Coordinates of C-alpha atoms and ligand atoms in Angstrom, one line a residue:
X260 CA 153.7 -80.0 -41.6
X261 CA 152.2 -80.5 -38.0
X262 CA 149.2 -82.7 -38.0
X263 CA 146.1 -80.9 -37.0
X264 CA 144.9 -80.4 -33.4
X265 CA 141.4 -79.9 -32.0
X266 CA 141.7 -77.2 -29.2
X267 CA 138.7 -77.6 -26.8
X268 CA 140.2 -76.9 -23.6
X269 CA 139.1 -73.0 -23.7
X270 CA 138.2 -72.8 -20.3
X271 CA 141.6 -73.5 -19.2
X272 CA 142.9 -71.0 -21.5
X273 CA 141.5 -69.1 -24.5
X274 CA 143.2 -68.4 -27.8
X275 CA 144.4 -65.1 -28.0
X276 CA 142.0 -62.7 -30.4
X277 CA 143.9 -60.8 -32.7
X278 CA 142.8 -57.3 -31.3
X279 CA 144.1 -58.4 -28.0
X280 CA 147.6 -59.0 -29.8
X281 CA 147.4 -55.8 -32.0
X282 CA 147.2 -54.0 -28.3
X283 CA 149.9 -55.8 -26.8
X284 CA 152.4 -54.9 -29.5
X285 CA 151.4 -51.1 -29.9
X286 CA 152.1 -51.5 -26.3
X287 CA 155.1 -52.6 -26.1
X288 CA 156.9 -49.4 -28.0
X289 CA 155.6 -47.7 -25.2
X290 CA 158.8 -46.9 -23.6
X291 CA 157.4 -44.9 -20.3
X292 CA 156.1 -45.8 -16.6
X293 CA 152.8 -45.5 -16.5
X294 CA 153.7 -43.5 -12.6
X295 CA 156.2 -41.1 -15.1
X296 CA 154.7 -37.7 -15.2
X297 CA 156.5 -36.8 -18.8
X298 CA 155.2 -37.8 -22.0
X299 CA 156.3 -41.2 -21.8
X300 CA 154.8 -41.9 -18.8
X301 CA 151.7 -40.2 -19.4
X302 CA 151.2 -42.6 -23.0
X303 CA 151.6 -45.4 -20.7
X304 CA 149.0 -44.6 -18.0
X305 CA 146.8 -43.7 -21.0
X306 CA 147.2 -47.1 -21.9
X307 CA 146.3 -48.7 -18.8
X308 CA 143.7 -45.9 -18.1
X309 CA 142.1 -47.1 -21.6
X310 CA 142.2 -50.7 -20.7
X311 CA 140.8 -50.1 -17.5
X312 CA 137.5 -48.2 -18.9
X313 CA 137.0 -51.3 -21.4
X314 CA 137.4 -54.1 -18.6
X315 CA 134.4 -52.1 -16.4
X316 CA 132.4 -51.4 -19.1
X317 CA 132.7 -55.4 -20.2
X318 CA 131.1 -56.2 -16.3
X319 CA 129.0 -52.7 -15.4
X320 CA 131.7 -51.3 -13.1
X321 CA 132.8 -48.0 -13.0
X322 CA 136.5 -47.9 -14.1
X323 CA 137.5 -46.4 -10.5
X324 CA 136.4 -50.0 -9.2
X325 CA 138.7 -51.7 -11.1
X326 CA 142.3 -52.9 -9.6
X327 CA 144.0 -54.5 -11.9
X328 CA 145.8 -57.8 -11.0
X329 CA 148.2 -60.6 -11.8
X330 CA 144.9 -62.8 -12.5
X331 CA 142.1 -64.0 -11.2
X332 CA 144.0 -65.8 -8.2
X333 CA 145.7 -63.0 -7.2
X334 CA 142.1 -60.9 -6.7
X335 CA 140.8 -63.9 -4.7
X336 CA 144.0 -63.9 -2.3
X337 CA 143.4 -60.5 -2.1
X338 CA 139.9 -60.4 -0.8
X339 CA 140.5 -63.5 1.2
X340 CA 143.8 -61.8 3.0
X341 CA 141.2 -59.3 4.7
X342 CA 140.7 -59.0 8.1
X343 CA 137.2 -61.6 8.3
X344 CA 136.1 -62.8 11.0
X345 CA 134.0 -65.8 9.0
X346 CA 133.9 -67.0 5.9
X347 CA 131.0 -69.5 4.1
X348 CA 132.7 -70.8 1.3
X349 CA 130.7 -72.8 -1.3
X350 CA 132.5 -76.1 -1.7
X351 CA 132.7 -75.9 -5.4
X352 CA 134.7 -72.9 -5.9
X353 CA 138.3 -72.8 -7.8
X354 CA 141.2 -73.5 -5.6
X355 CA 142.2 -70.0 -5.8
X356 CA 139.3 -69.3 -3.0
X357 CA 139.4 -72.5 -1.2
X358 CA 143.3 -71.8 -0.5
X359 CA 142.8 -68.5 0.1
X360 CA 140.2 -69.3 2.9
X361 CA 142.1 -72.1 4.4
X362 CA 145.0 -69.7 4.7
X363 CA 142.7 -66.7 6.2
X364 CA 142.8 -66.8 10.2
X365 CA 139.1 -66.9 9.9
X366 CA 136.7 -69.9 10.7
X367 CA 135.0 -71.0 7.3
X368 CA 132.6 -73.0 6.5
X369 CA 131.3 -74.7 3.4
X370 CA 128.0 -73.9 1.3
X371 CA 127.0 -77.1 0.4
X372 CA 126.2 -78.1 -3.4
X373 CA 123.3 -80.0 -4.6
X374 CA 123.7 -82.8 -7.0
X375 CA 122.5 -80.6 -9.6
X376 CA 125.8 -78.8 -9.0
X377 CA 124.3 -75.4 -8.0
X378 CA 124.9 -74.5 -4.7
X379 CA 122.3 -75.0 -1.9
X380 CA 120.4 -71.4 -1.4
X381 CA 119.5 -72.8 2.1
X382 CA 122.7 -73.5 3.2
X383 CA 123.6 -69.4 2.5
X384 CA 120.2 -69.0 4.4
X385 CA 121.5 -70.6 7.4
X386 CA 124.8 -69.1 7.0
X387 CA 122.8 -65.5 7.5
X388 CA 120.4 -66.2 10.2
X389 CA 123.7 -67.7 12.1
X390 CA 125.4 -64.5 11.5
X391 CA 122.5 -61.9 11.7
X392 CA 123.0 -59.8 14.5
X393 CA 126.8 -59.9 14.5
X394 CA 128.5 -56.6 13.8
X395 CA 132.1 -58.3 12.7
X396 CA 132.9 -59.0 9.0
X397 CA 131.9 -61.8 7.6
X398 CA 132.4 -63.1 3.8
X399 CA 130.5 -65.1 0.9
X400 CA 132.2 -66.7 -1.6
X401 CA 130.6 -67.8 -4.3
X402 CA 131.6 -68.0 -8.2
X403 CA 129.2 -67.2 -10.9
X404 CA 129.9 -70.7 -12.8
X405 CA 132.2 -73.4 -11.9
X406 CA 135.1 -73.9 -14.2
X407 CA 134.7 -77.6 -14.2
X408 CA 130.7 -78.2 -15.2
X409 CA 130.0 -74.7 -16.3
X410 CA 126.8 -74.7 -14.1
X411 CA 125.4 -71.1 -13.0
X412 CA 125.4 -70.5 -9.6
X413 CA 122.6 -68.4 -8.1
X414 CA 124.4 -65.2 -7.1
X415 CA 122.3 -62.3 -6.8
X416 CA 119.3 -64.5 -4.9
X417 CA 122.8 -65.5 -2.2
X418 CA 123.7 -61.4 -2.7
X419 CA 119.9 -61.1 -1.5
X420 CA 120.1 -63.4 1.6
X421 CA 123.8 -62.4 2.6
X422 CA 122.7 -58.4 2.9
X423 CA 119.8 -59.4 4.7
X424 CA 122.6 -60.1 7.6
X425 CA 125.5 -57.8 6.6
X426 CA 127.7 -60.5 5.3
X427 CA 129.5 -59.4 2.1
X428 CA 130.5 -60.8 -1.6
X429 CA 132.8 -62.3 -3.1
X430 CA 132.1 -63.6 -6.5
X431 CA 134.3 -65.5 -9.4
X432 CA 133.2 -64.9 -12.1
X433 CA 136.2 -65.8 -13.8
X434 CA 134.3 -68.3 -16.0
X435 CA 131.5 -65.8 -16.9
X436 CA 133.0 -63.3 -17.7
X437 CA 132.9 -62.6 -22.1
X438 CA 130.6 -65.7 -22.1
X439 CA 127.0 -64.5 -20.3
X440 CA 126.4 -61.1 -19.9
X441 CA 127.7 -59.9 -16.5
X442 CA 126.6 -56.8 -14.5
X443 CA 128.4 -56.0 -11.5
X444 CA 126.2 -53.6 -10.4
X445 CA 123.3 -55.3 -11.1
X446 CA 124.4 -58.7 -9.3
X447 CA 125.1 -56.5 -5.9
X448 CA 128.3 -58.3 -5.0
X449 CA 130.8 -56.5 -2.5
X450 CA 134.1 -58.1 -5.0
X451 CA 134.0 -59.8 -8.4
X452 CA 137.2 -61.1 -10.2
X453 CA 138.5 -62.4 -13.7
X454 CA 141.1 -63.3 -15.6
X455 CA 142.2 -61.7 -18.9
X456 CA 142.8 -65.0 -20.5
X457 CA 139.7 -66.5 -20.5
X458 CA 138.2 -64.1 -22.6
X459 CA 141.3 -64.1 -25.1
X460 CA 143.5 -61.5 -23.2
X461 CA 147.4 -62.8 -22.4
X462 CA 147.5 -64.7 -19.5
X463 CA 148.9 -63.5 -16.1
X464 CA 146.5 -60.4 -16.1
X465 CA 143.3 -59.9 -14.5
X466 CA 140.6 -57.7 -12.0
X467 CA 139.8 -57.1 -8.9
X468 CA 136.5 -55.0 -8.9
X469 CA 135.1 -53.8 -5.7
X470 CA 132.3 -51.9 -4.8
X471 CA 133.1 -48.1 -3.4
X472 CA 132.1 -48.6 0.9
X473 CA 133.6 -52.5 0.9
X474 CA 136.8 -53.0 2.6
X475 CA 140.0 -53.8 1.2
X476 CA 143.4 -54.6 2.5
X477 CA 146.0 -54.6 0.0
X478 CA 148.2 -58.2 -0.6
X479 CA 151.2 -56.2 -2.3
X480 CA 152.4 -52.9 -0.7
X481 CA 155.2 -50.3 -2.1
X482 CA 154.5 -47.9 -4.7
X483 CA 151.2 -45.9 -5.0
X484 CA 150.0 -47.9 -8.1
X485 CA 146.3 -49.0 -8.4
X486 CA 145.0 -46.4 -6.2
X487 CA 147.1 -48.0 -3.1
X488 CA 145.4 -51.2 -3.9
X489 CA 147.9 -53.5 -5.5
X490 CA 151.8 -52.0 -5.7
X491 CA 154.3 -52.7 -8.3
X492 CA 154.8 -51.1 -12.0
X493 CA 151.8 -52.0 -14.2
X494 CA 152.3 -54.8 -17.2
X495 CA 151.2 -52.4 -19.3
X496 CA 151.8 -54.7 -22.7
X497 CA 149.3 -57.5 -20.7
X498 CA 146.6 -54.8 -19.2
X499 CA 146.7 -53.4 -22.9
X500 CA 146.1 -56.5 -24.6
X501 CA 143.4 -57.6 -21.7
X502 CA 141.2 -54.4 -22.7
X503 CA 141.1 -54.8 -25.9
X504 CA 139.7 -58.4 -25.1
X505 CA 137.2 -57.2 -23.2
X506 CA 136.3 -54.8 -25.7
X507 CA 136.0 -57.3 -27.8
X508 CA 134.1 -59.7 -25.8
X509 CA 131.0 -57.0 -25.7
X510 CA 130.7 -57.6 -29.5
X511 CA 131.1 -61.2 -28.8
X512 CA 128.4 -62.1 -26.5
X513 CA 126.2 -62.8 -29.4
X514 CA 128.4 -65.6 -30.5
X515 CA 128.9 -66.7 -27.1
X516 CA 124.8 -67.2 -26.7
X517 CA 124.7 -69.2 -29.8
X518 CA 127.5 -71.8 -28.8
X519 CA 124.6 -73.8 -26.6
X520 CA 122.8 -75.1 -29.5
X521 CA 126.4 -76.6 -30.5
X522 CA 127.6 -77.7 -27.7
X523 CA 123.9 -79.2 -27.4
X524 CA 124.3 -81.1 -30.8
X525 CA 128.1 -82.1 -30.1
X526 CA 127.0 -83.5 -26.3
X527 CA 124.1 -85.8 -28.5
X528 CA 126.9 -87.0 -31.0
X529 CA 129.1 -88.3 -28.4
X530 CA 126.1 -89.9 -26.6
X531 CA 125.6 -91.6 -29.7
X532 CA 128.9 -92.6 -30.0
X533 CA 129.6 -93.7 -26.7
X534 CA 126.0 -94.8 -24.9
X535 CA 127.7 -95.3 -21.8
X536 CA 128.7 -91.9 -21.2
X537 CA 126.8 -89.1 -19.1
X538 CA 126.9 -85.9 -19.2
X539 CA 127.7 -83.9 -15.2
X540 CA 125.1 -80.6 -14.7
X541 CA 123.1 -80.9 -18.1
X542 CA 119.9 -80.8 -15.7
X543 CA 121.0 -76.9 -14.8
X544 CA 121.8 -73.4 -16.0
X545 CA 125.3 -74.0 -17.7
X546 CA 127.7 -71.9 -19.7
X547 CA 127.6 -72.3 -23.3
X548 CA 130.7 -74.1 -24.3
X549 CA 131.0 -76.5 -21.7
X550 CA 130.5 -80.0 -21.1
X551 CA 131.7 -82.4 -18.6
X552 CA 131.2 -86.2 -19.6
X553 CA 131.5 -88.8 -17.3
X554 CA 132.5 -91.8 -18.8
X555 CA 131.6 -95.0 -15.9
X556 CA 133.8 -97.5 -16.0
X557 CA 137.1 -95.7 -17.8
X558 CA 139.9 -93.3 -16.1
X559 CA 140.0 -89.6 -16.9
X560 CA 144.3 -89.4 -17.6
X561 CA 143.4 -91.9 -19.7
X562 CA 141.1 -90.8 -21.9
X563 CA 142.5 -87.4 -21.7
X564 CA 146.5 -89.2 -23.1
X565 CA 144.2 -91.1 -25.6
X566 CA 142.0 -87.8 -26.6
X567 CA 145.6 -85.7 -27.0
X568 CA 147.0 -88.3 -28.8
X569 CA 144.0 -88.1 -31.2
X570 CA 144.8 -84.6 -31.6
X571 CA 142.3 -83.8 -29.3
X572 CA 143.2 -81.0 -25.9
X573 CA 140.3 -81.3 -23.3
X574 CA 141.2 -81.3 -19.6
X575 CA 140.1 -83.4 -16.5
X576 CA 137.7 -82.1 -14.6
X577 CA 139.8 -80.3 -12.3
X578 CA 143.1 -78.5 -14.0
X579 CA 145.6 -81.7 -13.3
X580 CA 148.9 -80.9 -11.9
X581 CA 151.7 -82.4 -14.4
X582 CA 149.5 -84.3 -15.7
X583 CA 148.4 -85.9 -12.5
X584 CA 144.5 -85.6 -12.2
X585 CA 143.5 -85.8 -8.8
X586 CA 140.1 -86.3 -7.4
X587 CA 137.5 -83.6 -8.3
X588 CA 136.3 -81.4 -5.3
X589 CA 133.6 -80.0 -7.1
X590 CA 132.5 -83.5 -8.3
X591 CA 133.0 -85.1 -4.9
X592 CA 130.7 -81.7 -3.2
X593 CA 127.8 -83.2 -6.1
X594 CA 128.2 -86.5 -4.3
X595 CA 129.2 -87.9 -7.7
X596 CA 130.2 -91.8 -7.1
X597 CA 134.3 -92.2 -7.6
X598 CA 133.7 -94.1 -10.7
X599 CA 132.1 -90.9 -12.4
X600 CA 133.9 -88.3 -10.9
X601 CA 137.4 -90.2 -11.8
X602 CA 136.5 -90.9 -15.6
X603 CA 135.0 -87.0 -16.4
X604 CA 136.8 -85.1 -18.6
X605 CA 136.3 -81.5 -19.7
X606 CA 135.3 -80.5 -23.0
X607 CA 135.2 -76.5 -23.7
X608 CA 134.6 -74.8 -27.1
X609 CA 134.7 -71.3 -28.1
X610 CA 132.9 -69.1 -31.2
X611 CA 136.0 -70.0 -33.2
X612 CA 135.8 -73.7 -32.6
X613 CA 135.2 -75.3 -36.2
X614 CA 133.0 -78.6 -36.7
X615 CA 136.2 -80.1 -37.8
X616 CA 137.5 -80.1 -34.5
X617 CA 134.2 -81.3 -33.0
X618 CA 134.1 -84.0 -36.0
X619 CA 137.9 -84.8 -34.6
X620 CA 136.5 -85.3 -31.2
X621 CA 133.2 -87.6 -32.0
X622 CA 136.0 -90.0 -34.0
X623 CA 138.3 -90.2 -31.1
X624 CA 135.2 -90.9 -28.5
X625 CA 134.4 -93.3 -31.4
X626 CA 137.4 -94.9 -31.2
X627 CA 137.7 -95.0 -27.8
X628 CA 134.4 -96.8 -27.5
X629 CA 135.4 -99.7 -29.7
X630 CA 138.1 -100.6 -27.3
X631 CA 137.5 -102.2 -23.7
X632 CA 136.7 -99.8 -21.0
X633 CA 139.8 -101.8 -19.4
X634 CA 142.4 -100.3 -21.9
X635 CA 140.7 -96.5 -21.4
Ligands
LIG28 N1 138.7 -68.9 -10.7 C1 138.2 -69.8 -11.7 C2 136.7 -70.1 -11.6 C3 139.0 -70.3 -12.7 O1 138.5 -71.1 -13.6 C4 140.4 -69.9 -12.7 C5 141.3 -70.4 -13.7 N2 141.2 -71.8 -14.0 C6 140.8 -69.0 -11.7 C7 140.0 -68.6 -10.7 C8 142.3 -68.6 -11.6 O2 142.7 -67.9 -12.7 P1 144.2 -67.6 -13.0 O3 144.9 -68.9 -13.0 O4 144.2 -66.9 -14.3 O5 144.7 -66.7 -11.9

């Protein structure tokens, strides 16, 4: 028998929901290319046609704004890969934008980030009036809530300053996405992108959605899939089992809203349990499954080797590379001190998560505590 495990890493990955699996394996009889104009072909690209009209209707899109993607990273590249000729980039954004920008031909500059872990409104302000009566390109990128302290980021008020001078859009809202309610046309953003698993979709799909007069250059050319937008034969298994997620997450959202009151009740247990510890953003707007607890005085791969050995997944702050956690950007952009941004780990829980798994978690921060911040 495998001993049990307390999964709370779902912002890294969630679990898959059973519709989305259902989907995936009706899809994969499907024997046809969705570009096949026979019968085959024309079950597959109702497959992906289906998905498509659940993944808009999940974010208030129309399904024709939709290009379906290898992920979230692969829409960021793709925006960022456009001909700009300036980019403000708010310093807190997932790697997947800040390598996209430092790869872009295109000056960029950072947003700067309050301590608060919201981004500084007047720093898009001054981004605009530096940019207002230039007739060039020029892009915003900002996500809708960071990955690391689930803090909400004030998009439409940026959307509101960045029109005001032309500049156009580019949201994340990778994190969002399933977990707040999200409106696409609503927010005003030029481009918004997502990921299939982070709603409980396979992993390695994802969207691209991108209002009708913005302009687009696509990263993959070849075949005529997606419109022209994004070439190469459509996972149609993944896209399946990624609309039946989001079809899913619409019936969701309720559950989603009432995760703050526990992840409220499971950040006062471990503050009970470990005094010392302190939790990063709890000031602002957050998601509602996430909490990122700084722990003064202990190191972050440590806690997280002592947390899995406990039976207990939660990441670092920032995703760590083979299980290397390096220093947080987002942490370092809140001006956190090193000995807080170093010891924060991630903790994110979903609608399924169960109080024993929290339970699990409040005895290994228990028995963490008891030992000297030396030895974790
Ligand atoms: N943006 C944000 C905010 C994310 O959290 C992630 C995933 N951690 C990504 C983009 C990239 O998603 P993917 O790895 O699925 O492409």
């Amino acid at each position: 028998m495998t001993a049990a495990r307390a999964y709370l890493d779902w912002n890294a990955s969630a679990p898959l929901l059973p519709e989305a699996r259902s989907a995936m394996v009706a899809a994969f009889e499907c024997v046809g290319n969705p570009s096949s104009v026979h019968a085959e072909g024309r079950r597959a690209r109702g497959i992906v046609e289906t998905a498509r009209a659940q993944i808009a209707r999940l974010v208030g899109a129309r399904p024709e704004q939709v290009i379906l993607t290898s992920g979230a990273t692969e829409a960021n590249a793709t925006v960022l890969a456009g001909e700009w000729h300036a980019l403000f980039v708010s310093a807190m954004e997932h790697d997947s934008i800040l390598a996209g920008a430092s790869a872009s031909p295109a000056r960029s500059s950072a947003l700067d980030a309050g301590a608060d872990g919201v981004v500084k409104l007047a720093s898009v302000g001054r981004a605009a009036e530096a940019v207002a009566n230039r007739t060039d390109r020029q892009l915003v990128c900002l996500q809708l809530a960071n990955n690391e302290t689930g803090v909400i980021q004030p998009v439409a008020e940026a959307v509101a300053l960045a029109r005001q001078a032309r500049m156009h859009v580019l949201c994340d809202a990778t994190q969002a996405v399933g977990r707040l309610e999200v409106d696409f046309a609503a927010l005003g953003v030029d481009y918004m992108t997502f990921s299939s698993h982070k709603i409980g979709g396979p992993k390695g799909a994802g969207a691209l959605v991108v209002r009708d007069d913005a302009p687009l250059n696509p990263l993959i050319g070849g075949g005529g899939q997606e419109r022209r937008q994004r070439a190469g034969t459509e996972n149609v298994a993944a896209i399946a089992g990624f609309g039946a997620a989001a079809e899913a997450a619409c019936q969701r959202l309720a559950d989603w809203r009432a995760l703050a009151s526990r992840r409220d009740a499971l950040e006062a247990r471990l503050r009970e349990v470990a005094p010392d510890a302190v939790i990063l953003g709890a000031a602002s707007s957050r998601l509602p499954n996430t909490s990122l607890v700084a722990w003064p005085g202990r190191r972050a791969e440590t806690l997280l080797a002592m947390l899995d050995l406990g039976g207990v997944a939660v990441s670092s702050g920032a995703a760590c590379a083979s299980g290397k956690v390096t220093e947080s950007h987002v942490l370092r952009a809140m001006g956190c001190a090193p000995d807080v941004a170093g010891s924060a780990i991630r903790i994110s829980i979903g609608p399924e998560t169960s109080d024993r798994e929290i339970e699990m978690l409040v005895a290994a921060f228990e028995a963490i505590n008891r030992r000297p911040a030396r030895a974790a």
